[in-house]
XYZ file of C-alpha atoms in Angstrom:
613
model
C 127.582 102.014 100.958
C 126.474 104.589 98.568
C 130.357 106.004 98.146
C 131.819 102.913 97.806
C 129.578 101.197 95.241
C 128.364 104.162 92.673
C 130.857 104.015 90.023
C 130.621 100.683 90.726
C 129.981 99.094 86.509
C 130.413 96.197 84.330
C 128.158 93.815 85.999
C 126.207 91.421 84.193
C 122.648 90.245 84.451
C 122.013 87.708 87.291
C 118.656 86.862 88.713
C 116.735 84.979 90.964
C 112.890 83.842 91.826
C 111.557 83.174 95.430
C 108.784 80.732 95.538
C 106.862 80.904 98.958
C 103.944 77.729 99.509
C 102.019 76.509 102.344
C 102.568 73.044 103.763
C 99.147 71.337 104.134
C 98.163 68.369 106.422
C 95.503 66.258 104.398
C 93.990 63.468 106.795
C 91.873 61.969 104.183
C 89.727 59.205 106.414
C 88.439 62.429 108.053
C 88.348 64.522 105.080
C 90.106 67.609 106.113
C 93.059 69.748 105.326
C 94.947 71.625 107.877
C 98.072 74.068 107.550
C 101.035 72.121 109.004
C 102.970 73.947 111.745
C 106.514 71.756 111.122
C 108.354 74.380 109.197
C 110.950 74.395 111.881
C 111.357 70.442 111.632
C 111.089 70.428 107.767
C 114.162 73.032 107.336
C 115.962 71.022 109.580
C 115.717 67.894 107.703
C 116.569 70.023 104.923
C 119.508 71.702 106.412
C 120.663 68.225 107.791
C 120.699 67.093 103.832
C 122.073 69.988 102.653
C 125.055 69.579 105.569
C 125.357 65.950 104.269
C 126.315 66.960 100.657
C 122.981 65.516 99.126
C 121.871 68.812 97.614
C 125.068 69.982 96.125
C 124.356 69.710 93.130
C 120.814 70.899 93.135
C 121.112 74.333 92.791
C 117.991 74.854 95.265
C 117.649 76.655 99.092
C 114.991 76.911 101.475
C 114.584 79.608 103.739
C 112.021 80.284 106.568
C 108.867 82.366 106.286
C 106.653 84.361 108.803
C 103.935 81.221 109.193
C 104.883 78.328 111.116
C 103.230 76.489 107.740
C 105.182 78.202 104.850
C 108.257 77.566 103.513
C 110.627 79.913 100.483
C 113.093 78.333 98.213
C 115.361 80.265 96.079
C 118.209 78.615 93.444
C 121.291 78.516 95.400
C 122.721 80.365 92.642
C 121.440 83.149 90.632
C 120.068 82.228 86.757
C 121.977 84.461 83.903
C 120.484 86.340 81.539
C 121.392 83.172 78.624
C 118.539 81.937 76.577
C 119.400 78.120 77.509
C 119.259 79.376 81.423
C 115.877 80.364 80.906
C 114.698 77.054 80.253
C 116.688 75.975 83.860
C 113.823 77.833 85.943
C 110.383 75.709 85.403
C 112.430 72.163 86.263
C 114.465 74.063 88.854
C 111.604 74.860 90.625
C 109.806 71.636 89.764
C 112.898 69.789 91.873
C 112.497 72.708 95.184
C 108.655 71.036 95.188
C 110.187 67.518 95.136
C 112.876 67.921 97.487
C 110.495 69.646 100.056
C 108.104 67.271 100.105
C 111.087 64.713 100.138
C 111.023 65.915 103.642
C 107.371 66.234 104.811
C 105.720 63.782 106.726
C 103.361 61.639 104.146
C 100.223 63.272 104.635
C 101.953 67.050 104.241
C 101.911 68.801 100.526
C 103.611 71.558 99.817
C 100.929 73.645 97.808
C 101.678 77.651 96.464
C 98.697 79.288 97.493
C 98.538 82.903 97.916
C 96.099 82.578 100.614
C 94.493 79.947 102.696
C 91.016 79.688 102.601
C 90.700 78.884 105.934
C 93.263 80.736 107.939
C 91.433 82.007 111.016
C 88.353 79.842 110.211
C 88.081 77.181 112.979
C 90.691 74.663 114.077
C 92.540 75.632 110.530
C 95.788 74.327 111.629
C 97.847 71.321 113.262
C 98.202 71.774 116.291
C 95.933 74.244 116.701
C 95.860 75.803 120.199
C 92.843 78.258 120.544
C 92.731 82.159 120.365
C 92.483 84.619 122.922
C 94.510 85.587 125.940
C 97.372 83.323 125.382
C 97.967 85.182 122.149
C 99.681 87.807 123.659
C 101.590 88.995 120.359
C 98.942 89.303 118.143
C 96.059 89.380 120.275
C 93.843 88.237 117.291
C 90.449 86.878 117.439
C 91.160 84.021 115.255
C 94.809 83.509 114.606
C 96.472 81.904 117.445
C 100.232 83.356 118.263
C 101.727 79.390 117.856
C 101.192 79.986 113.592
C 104.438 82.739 114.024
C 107.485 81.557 113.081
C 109.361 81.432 116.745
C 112.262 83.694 115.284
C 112.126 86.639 117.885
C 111.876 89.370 114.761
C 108.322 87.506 113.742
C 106.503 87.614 117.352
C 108.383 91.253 117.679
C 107.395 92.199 114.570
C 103.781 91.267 115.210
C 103.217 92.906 119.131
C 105.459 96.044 117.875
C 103.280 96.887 114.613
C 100.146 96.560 117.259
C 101.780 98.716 120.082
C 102.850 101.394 117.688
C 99.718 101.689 116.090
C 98.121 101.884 119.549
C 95.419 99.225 118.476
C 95.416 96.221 116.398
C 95.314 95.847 112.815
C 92.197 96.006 110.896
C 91.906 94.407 107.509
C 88.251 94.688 105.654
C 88.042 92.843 102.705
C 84.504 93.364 100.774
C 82.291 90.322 101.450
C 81.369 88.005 97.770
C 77.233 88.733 97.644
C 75.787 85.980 96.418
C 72.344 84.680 96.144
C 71.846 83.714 100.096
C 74.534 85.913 101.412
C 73.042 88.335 103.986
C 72.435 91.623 103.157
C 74.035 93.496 105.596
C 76.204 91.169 105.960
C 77.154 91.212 109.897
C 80.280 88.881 110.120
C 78.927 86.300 112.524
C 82.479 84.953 113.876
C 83.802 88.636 115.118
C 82.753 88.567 118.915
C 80.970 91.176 119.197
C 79.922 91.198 122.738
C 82.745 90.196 124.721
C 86.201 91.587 125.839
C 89.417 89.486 125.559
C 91.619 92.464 125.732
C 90.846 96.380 126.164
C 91.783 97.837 122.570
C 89.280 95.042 121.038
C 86.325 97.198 121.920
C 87.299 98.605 118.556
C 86.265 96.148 116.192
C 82.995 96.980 117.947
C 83.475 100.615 117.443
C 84.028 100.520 113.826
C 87.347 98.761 112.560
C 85.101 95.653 111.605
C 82.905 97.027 108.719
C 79.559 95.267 107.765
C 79.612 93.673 104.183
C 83.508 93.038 104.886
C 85.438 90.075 106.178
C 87.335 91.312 109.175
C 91.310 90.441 110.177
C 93.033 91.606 112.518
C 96.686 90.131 112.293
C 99.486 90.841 111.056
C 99.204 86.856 109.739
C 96.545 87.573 107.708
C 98.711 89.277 105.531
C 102.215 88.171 105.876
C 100.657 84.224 106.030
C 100.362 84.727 101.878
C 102.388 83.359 99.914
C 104.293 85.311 96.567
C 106.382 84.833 93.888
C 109.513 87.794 93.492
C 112.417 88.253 91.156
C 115.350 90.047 91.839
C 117.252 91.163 88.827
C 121.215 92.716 89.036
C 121.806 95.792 86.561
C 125.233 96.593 84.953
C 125.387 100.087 87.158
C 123.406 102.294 89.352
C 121.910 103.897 86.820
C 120.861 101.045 84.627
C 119.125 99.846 88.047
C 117.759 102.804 88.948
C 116.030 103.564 85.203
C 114.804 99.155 85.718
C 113.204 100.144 89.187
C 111.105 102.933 86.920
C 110.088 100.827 84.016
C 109.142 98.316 86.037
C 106.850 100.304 88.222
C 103.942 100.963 86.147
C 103.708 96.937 85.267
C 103.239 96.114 88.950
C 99.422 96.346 88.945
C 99.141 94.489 85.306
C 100.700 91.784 86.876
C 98.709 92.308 90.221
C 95.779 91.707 87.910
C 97.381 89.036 86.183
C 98.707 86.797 88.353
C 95.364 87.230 90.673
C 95.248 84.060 93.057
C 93.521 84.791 95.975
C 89.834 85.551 96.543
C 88.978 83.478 100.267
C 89.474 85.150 103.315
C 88.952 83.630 106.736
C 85.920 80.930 105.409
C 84.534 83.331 103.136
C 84.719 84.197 99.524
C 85.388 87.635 99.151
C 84.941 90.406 96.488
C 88.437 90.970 95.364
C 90.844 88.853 94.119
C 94.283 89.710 94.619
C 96.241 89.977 97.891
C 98.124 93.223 98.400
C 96.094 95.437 100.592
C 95.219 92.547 102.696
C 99.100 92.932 103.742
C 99.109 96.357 103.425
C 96.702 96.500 106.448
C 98.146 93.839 108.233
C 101.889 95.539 109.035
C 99.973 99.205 109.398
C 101.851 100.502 112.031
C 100.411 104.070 111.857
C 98.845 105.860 114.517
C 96.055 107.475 114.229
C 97.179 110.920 113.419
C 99.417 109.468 110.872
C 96.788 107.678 109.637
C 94.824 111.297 109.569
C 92.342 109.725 112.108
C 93.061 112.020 114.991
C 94.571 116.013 114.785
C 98.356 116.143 115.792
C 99.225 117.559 118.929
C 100.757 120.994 119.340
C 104.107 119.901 119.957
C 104.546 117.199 117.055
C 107.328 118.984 115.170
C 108.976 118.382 118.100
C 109.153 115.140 118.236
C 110.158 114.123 114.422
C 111.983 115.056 111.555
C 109.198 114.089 109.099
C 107.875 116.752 106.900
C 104.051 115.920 107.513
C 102.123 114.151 110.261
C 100.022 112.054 107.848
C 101.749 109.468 106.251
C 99.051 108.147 103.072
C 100.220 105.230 103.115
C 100.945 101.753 105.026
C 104.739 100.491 104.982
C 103.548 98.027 102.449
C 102.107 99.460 99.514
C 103.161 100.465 96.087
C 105.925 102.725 95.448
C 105.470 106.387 95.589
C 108.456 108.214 93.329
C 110.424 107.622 90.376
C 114.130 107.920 90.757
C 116.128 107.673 87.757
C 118.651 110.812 86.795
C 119.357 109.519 83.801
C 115.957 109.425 81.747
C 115.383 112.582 79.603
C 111.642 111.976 80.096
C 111.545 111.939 83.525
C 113.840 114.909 83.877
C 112.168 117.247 81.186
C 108.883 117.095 83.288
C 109.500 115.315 87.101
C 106.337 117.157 88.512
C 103.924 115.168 85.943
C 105.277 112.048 86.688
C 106.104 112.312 90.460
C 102.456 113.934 91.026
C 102.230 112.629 94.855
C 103.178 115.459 97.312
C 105.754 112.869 99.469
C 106.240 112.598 103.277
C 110.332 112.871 103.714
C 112.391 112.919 106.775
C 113.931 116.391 106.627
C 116.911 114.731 108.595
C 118.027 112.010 106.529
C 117.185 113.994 102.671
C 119.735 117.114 104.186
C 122.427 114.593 105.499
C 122.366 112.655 101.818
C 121.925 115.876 99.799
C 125.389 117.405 101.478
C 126.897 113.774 100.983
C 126.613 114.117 97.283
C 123.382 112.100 96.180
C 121.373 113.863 93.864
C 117.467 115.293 94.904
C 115.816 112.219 93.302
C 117.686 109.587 95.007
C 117.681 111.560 98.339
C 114.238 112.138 98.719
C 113.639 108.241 97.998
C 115.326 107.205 101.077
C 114.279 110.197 102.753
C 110.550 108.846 102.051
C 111.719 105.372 103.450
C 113.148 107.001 106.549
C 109.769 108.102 107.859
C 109.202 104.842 109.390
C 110.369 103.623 112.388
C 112.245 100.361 112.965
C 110.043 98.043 114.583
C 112.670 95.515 115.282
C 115.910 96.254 116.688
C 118.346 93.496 118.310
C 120.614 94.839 121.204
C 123.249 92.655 120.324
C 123.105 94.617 117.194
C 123.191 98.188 118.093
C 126.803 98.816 118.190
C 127.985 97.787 114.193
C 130.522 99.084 111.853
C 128.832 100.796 108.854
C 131.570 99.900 106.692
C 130.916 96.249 106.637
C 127.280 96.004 108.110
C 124.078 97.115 106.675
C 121.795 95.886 109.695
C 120.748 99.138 110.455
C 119.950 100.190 106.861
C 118.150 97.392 105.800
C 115.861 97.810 109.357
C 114.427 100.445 107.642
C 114.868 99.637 103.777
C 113.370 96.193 104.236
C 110.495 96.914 105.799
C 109.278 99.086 103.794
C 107.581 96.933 101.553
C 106.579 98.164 98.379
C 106.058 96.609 94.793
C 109.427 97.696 93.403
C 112.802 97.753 95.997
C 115.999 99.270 94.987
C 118.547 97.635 96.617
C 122.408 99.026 96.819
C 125.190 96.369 96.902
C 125.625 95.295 100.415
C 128.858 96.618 101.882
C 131.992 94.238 103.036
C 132.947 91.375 101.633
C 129.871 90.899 99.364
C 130.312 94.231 97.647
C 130.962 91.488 94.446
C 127.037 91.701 94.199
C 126.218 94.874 92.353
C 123.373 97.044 92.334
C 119.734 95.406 92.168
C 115.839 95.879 91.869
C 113.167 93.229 93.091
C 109.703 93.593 91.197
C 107.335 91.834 93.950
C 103.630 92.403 93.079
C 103.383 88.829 91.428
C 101.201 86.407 93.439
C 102.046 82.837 93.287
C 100.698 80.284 90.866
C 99.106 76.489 91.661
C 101.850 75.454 88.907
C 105.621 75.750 88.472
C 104.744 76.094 85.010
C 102.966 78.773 85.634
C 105.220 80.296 88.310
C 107.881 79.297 85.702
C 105.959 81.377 82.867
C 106.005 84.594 84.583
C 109.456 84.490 85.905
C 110.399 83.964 82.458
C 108.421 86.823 80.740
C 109.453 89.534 83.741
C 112.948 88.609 82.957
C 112.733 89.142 78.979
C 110.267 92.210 79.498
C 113.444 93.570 81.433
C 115.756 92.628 78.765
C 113.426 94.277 75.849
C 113.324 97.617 77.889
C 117.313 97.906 78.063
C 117.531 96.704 74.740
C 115.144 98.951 72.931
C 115.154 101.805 75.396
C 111.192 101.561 76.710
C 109.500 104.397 78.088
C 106.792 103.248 80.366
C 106.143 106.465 82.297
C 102.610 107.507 83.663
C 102.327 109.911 86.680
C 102.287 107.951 89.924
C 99.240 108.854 90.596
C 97.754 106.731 87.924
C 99.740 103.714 88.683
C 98.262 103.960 92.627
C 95.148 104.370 90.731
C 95.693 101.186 88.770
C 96.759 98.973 91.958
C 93.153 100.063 93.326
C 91.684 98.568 90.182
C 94.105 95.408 89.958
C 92.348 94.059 93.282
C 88.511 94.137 91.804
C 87.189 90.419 91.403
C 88.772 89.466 87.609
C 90.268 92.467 86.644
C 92.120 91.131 84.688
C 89.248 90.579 82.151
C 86.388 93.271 83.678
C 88.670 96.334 83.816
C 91.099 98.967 82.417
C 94.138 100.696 83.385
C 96.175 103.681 82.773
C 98.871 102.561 80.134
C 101.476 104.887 77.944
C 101.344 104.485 74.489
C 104.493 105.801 72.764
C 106.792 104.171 74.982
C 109.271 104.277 71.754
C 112.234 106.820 72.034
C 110.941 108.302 68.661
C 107.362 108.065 69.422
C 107.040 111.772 68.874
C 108.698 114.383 71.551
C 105.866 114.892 73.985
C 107.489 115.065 77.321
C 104.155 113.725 79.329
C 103.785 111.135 76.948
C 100.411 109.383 75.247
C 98.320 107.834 78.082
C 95.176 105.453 77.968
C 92.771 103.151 79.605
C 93.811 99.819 78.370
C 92.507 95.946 79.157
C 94.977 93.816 80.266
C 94.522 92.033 77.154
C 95.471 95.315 74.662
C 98.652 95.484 77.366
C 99.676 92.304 77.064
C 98.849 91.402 73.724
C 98.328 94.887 71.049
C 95.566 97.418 70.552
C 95.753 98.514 67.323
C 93.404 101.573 67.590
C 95.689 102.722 70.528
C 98.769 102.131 68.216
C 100.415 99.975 71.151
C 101.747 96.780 69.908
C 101.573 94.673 73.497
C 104.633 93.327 75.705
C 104.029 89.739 73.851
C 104.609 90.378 70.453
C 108.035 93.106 72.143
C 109.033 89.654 73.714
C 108.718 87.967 70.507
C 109.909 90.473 68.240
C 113.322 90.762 70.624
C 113.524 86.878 70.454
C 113.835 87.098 67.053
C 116.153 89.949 66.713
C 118.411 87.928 69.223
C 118.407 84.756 66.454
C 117.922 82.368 69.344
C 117.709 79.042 67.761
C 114.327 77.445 66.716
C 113.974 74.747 69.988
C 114.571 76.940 72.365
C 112.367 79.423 70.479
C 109.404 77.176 70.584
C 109.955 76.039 74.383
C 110.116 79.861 75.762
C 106.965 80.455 73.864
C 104.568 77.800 75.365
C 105.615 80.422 78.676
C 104.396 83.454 76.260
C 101.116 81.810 75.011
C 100.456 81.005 78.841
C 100.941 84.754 79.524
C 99.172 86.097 76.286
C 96.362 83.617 76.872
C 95.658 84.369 80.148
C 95.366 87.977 79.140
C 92.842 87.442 76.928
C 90.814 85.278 78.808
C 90.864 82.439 77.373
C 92.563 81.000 80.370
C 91.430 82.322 83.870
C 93.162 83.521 86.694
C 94.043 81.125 89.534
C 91.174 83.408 91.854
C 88.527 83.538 89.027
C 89.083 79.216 89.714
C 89.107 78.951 92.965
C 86.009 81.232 92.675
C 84.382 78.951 90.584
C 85.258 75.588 92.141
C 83.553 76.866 95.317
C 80.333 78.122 93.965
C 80.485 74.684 91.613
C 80.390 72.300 94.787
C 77.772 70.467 95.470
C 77.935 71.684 99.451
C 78.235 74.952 98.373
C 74.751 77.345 99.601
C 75.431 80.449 97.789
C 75.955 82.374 101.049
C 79.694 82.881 100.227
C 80.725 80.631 103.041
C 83.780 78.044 102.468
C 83.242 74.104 104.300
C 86.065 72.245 105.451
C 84.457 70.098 103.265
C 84.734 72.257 100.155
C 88.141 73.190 101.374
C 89.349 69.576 101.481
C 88.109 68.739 97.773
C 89.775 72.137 96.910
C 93.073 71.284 98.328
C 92.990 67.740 96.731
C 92.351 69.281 93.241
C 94.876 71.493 93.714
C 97.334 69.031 94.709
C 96.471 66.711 91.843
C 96.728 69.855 89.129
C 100.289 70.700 91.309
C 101.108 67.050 90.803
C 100.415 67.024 86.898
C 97.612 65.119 87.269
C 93.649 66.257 86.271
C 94.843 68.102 83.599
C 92.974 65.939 81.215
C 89.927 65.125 83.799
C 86.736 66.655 81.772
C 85.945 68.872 84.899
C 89.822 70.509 85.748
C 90.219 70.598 81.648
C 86.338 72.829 81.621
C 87.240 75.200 84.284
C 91.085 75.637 83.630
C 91.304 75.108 79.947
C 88.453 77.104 78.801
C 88.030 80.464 80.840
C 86.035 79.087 83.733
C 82.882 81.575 82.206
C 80.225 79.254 84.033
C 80.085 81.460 87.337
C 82.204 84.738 86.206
């Protein structure tokens, strides 16, 4: 693939968005919600239209996702980088909403929420069949196995993370203390005192932490919903110096887009998703996890260069890889400051085909996992037009940025690619819209004027810790360069501070950083793009430079807020199906354009939602 496609140039920007939501069963008489398990039915519908011509000229597509409940649409056809096509993404997602729920049964909604409130609390979803030994992939306490998509790679997926690992998953999210919330809190709903299978004795033994809401399936974390863009570079190493840029942004936007603060019927103390799946696909054993001593003969048994691996297979990236930035190459130890687990195997095989160290040991990193999926039909492939076995491993590891080679074959017309996917997804396609919109020009303004964003890795890891912490976005600071100018002065490690969000987003003069807005803006207006479609792109800046600042709050610091707000709320951070229902129906009406104006939505949205911060 590599040989084929390097000198591969010329190829202009294209990029897409992929907009995951939940389909929710609202039975209003009884005054519930309930995820709805019809995704199969609902793509079929969808398929059936798409077969009959009547989305043709939509420019939409709708994909399965790992929960029975969720569905992903893409466009059909990638966006360009054009000014005008910009404008194309809020409506074009607008119409993937409409055309779903075109094909939902009248009491279904499809809703983008990064998590469920109540997944795993109860009888959460229609039809909901009970937990416990008839759950024989996940084995959870409180997810039954029917909320998989039936796909034989999602059930596999799910027992094969669990048997490699040698016990299930455990996921601890830090419990919300309020005023009645007990302290310890002892997580009444984790049965303590009865087997359903042998390896659950350890969620007595310690994987269930007090003060923490405990999962333990892989659903938990792959049942959220996201929002992604994939962008196509001009060349390898234009896509290769993107994927580094890009990188330290991932937790701003962590922070920024922070959606998700109710876990299993609880609120919790965080508000953003991404080690909730990071714990949920852990498929290390215990030595790897550094639990347990390796065994005498483990360099036996593996090409890896360590026994402990840090880190799950989702998490945030851990090297920067571009060969072409003078910054990067006059001091690569300060920047790539994490001591990396390679397979020896796979970096000498690429190193003696010709790659260069950087690009080698980033796929020798990747290649420390195993697959956890294979297909036998599959083994036996030609390389030459078939990636299956490469993308086994490069797709699941999940990590904030992916660098993605052109796929070989027929399809080597698509060129070389990065997908920034750290973004959680909005309640709004104008908000989902708005930071589609800014990633893309952000992208544009780094090419253009040649951005340095470079901090050592170990900062940025640093910084995805801290984009998690209940509103972030307004309560704390991350490591930031400076001088990201090619003429701000010749230090090689560059000028690096503890910025808000806000002085990132929007300026800090006493840090002499002027803010990826007013770079947006500034480009805009070196690119003389003409005065309407100046004004329409920036009601999606404002959104993002408001949001920054505070003024608006994040879709969590909401959600937060409309819980401990209703009236059957008892401060003990517990979530109702009754508080859940009004939630959903709120939701829906904001999704729907309506309640915008209603005093109460227009309070907590409009103004910052400070009541209960």
């Amino acid at each position: 693939m590599y040989n084929s496609t390097k000198d591969k140039k010329g190829d202009r920007l294209l990029w897409g968005d992929e907009v995951e939501c939940m389909v929710v069963e609202v039975d209003e008489d009884a005054r519930t919600a309930k995820l709805s398990l019809r995704q199969a039915q609902i793509l079929e519908d969808l398929e059936k239209a798409e077969r009959a011509g009547e989305l043709r000229d939509d420019n939409v597509s709708f994909h399965p996702e790992y929960g029975r409940y969720m569905l992903e649409s893409t466009p059909s056809k990638p966006f360009s980088g054009e000014f005008e096509d910009l404008l194309q993404v809020e409506p074009n997602m607008a119409l993937r909403r409409r055309i779903a729920r075109r094909h939902m049964n009248e009491n279904e909604i499809p809703l983008t929420l990064t998590s469920y409130p109540m997944l795993g609390a109860g009888e959460f979803c229609d039809p909901y069949t009970g937990t416990g030994t008839n759950n024989p992939a996940s084995r959870s306490f409180f997810l039954p196995d029917e909320i998989i998509n039936p796909h034989a790679r999602f059930p596999t997926l799910t027992a094969n993370i669990r048997w490699r690992r040698g016990e299930k998953v455990a996921i601890n999210v830090p419990i919300y203390k309020d005023e009645r919330t007990p302290d310890p809190f002892v997580d009444p709903t984790v049965p303590w005192n009865r087997d359903i299978f042998p390896e659950d004795a350890n969620a007595r033994e310690g994987a269930a932490l007090r003060d923490h809401v405990y999962m333990d399936s892989m659903g938990f974390g792959m049942g959220c919903c996201c929002l992604q863009l994939t962008f196509q570079a001009t060349d390898i190493d234009e896509a290769r110096n993107l994927y580094d840029q890009l990188a330290p942004l991932t937790p701003i936007f962590l922070a920024l887009t922070a959606a998700s603060p109710a876990y299993r019927g609880y609120l919790s103390d965080q508000d953003a998703r991404w080690n909730v799946i990071a714990g949920s696909v852990d498929d290390r054993t215990r030595t790897e996890r550094g639990v347990d001593p390796a065994p005498p003969d483990w360099a036996t048994h593996t090409h890896n260069s360590s026994p402990v691996i840090p880190k799950s297979r989702y998490d945030s990236i851990d090297c920067y890889i571009s060969d072409t930035n003078a910054c990067l190459a006059a001091s690569p130890a300060h920047y790539n400051d994490q001591t990396l687990v390679v397979n020896n195997k796979v970096k000498d095989r690429l190193l003696e085909a010709g790659f260069d160290d950087l690009l080698a040991t980033h796929f020798a990193h990747l290649f420390i996992r195993d697959p956890i999926v294979v297909f036998q039909e599959l083994l036996e492939q030609d390389d030459a037009v078939d990636s299956d076995h490469f993308e086994n491993i490069q797709s699941t590891n999940w990590q904030t940025m992916r660098f993605k080679p052109p796929p070989p074959g027929e399809e080597s017309r698509i060129g070389w690619r990065v997908e920034f996917r750290p973004m959680e997804i909005q309640l709004t396609d104008f908000e989902n819209a708005a930071f589609s919109i800014f990633i893309v020009l952000v992208t544009r303004v780094i090419l253009s004027y040649n951005l340095n964003f470079y901090i050592p890795i170990s900062r940025v890891d640093e910084n995805m810790r801290q984009a998690h912490s209940r509103d972030a976005v307004n309560q704390s600071r991350f490591w930031f360069r400076t001088n990201i100018f090619p003429d701000d002065g010749k230090t090689a490690v560059g000028t690096y501070k503890q910025l808000t969000v806000n002085e990132i987003i929007n300026g800090c003069s006493s840090a002499g950083f002027i803010g990826l807005v007013p770079l947006v803006r500034k480009y805009l207006h070196s690119m003389n793009v003409d005065l309407e479609t100046l004004c329409q792109l920036d009601r999606y800046l404002q959104l993002v430079s408001k949001r920054a600042s505070g003024e608006l709050c994040t879709t969590a610091t909401w959600i937060r807020n409309f819980v401990r707000a209703h009236s059957d709320y008892e401060r003990d951070s517990r979530i109702t199906q009754s508080i859940n229902y009004d939630l959903i129906q709120t939701v829906n009406k904001i999704t729907k354009g309506h309640g915008w104006d209603d005093p109460e939505v227009a309070a907590s949205l409009l103004r910052g939602c400070k009541d209960f911060a």
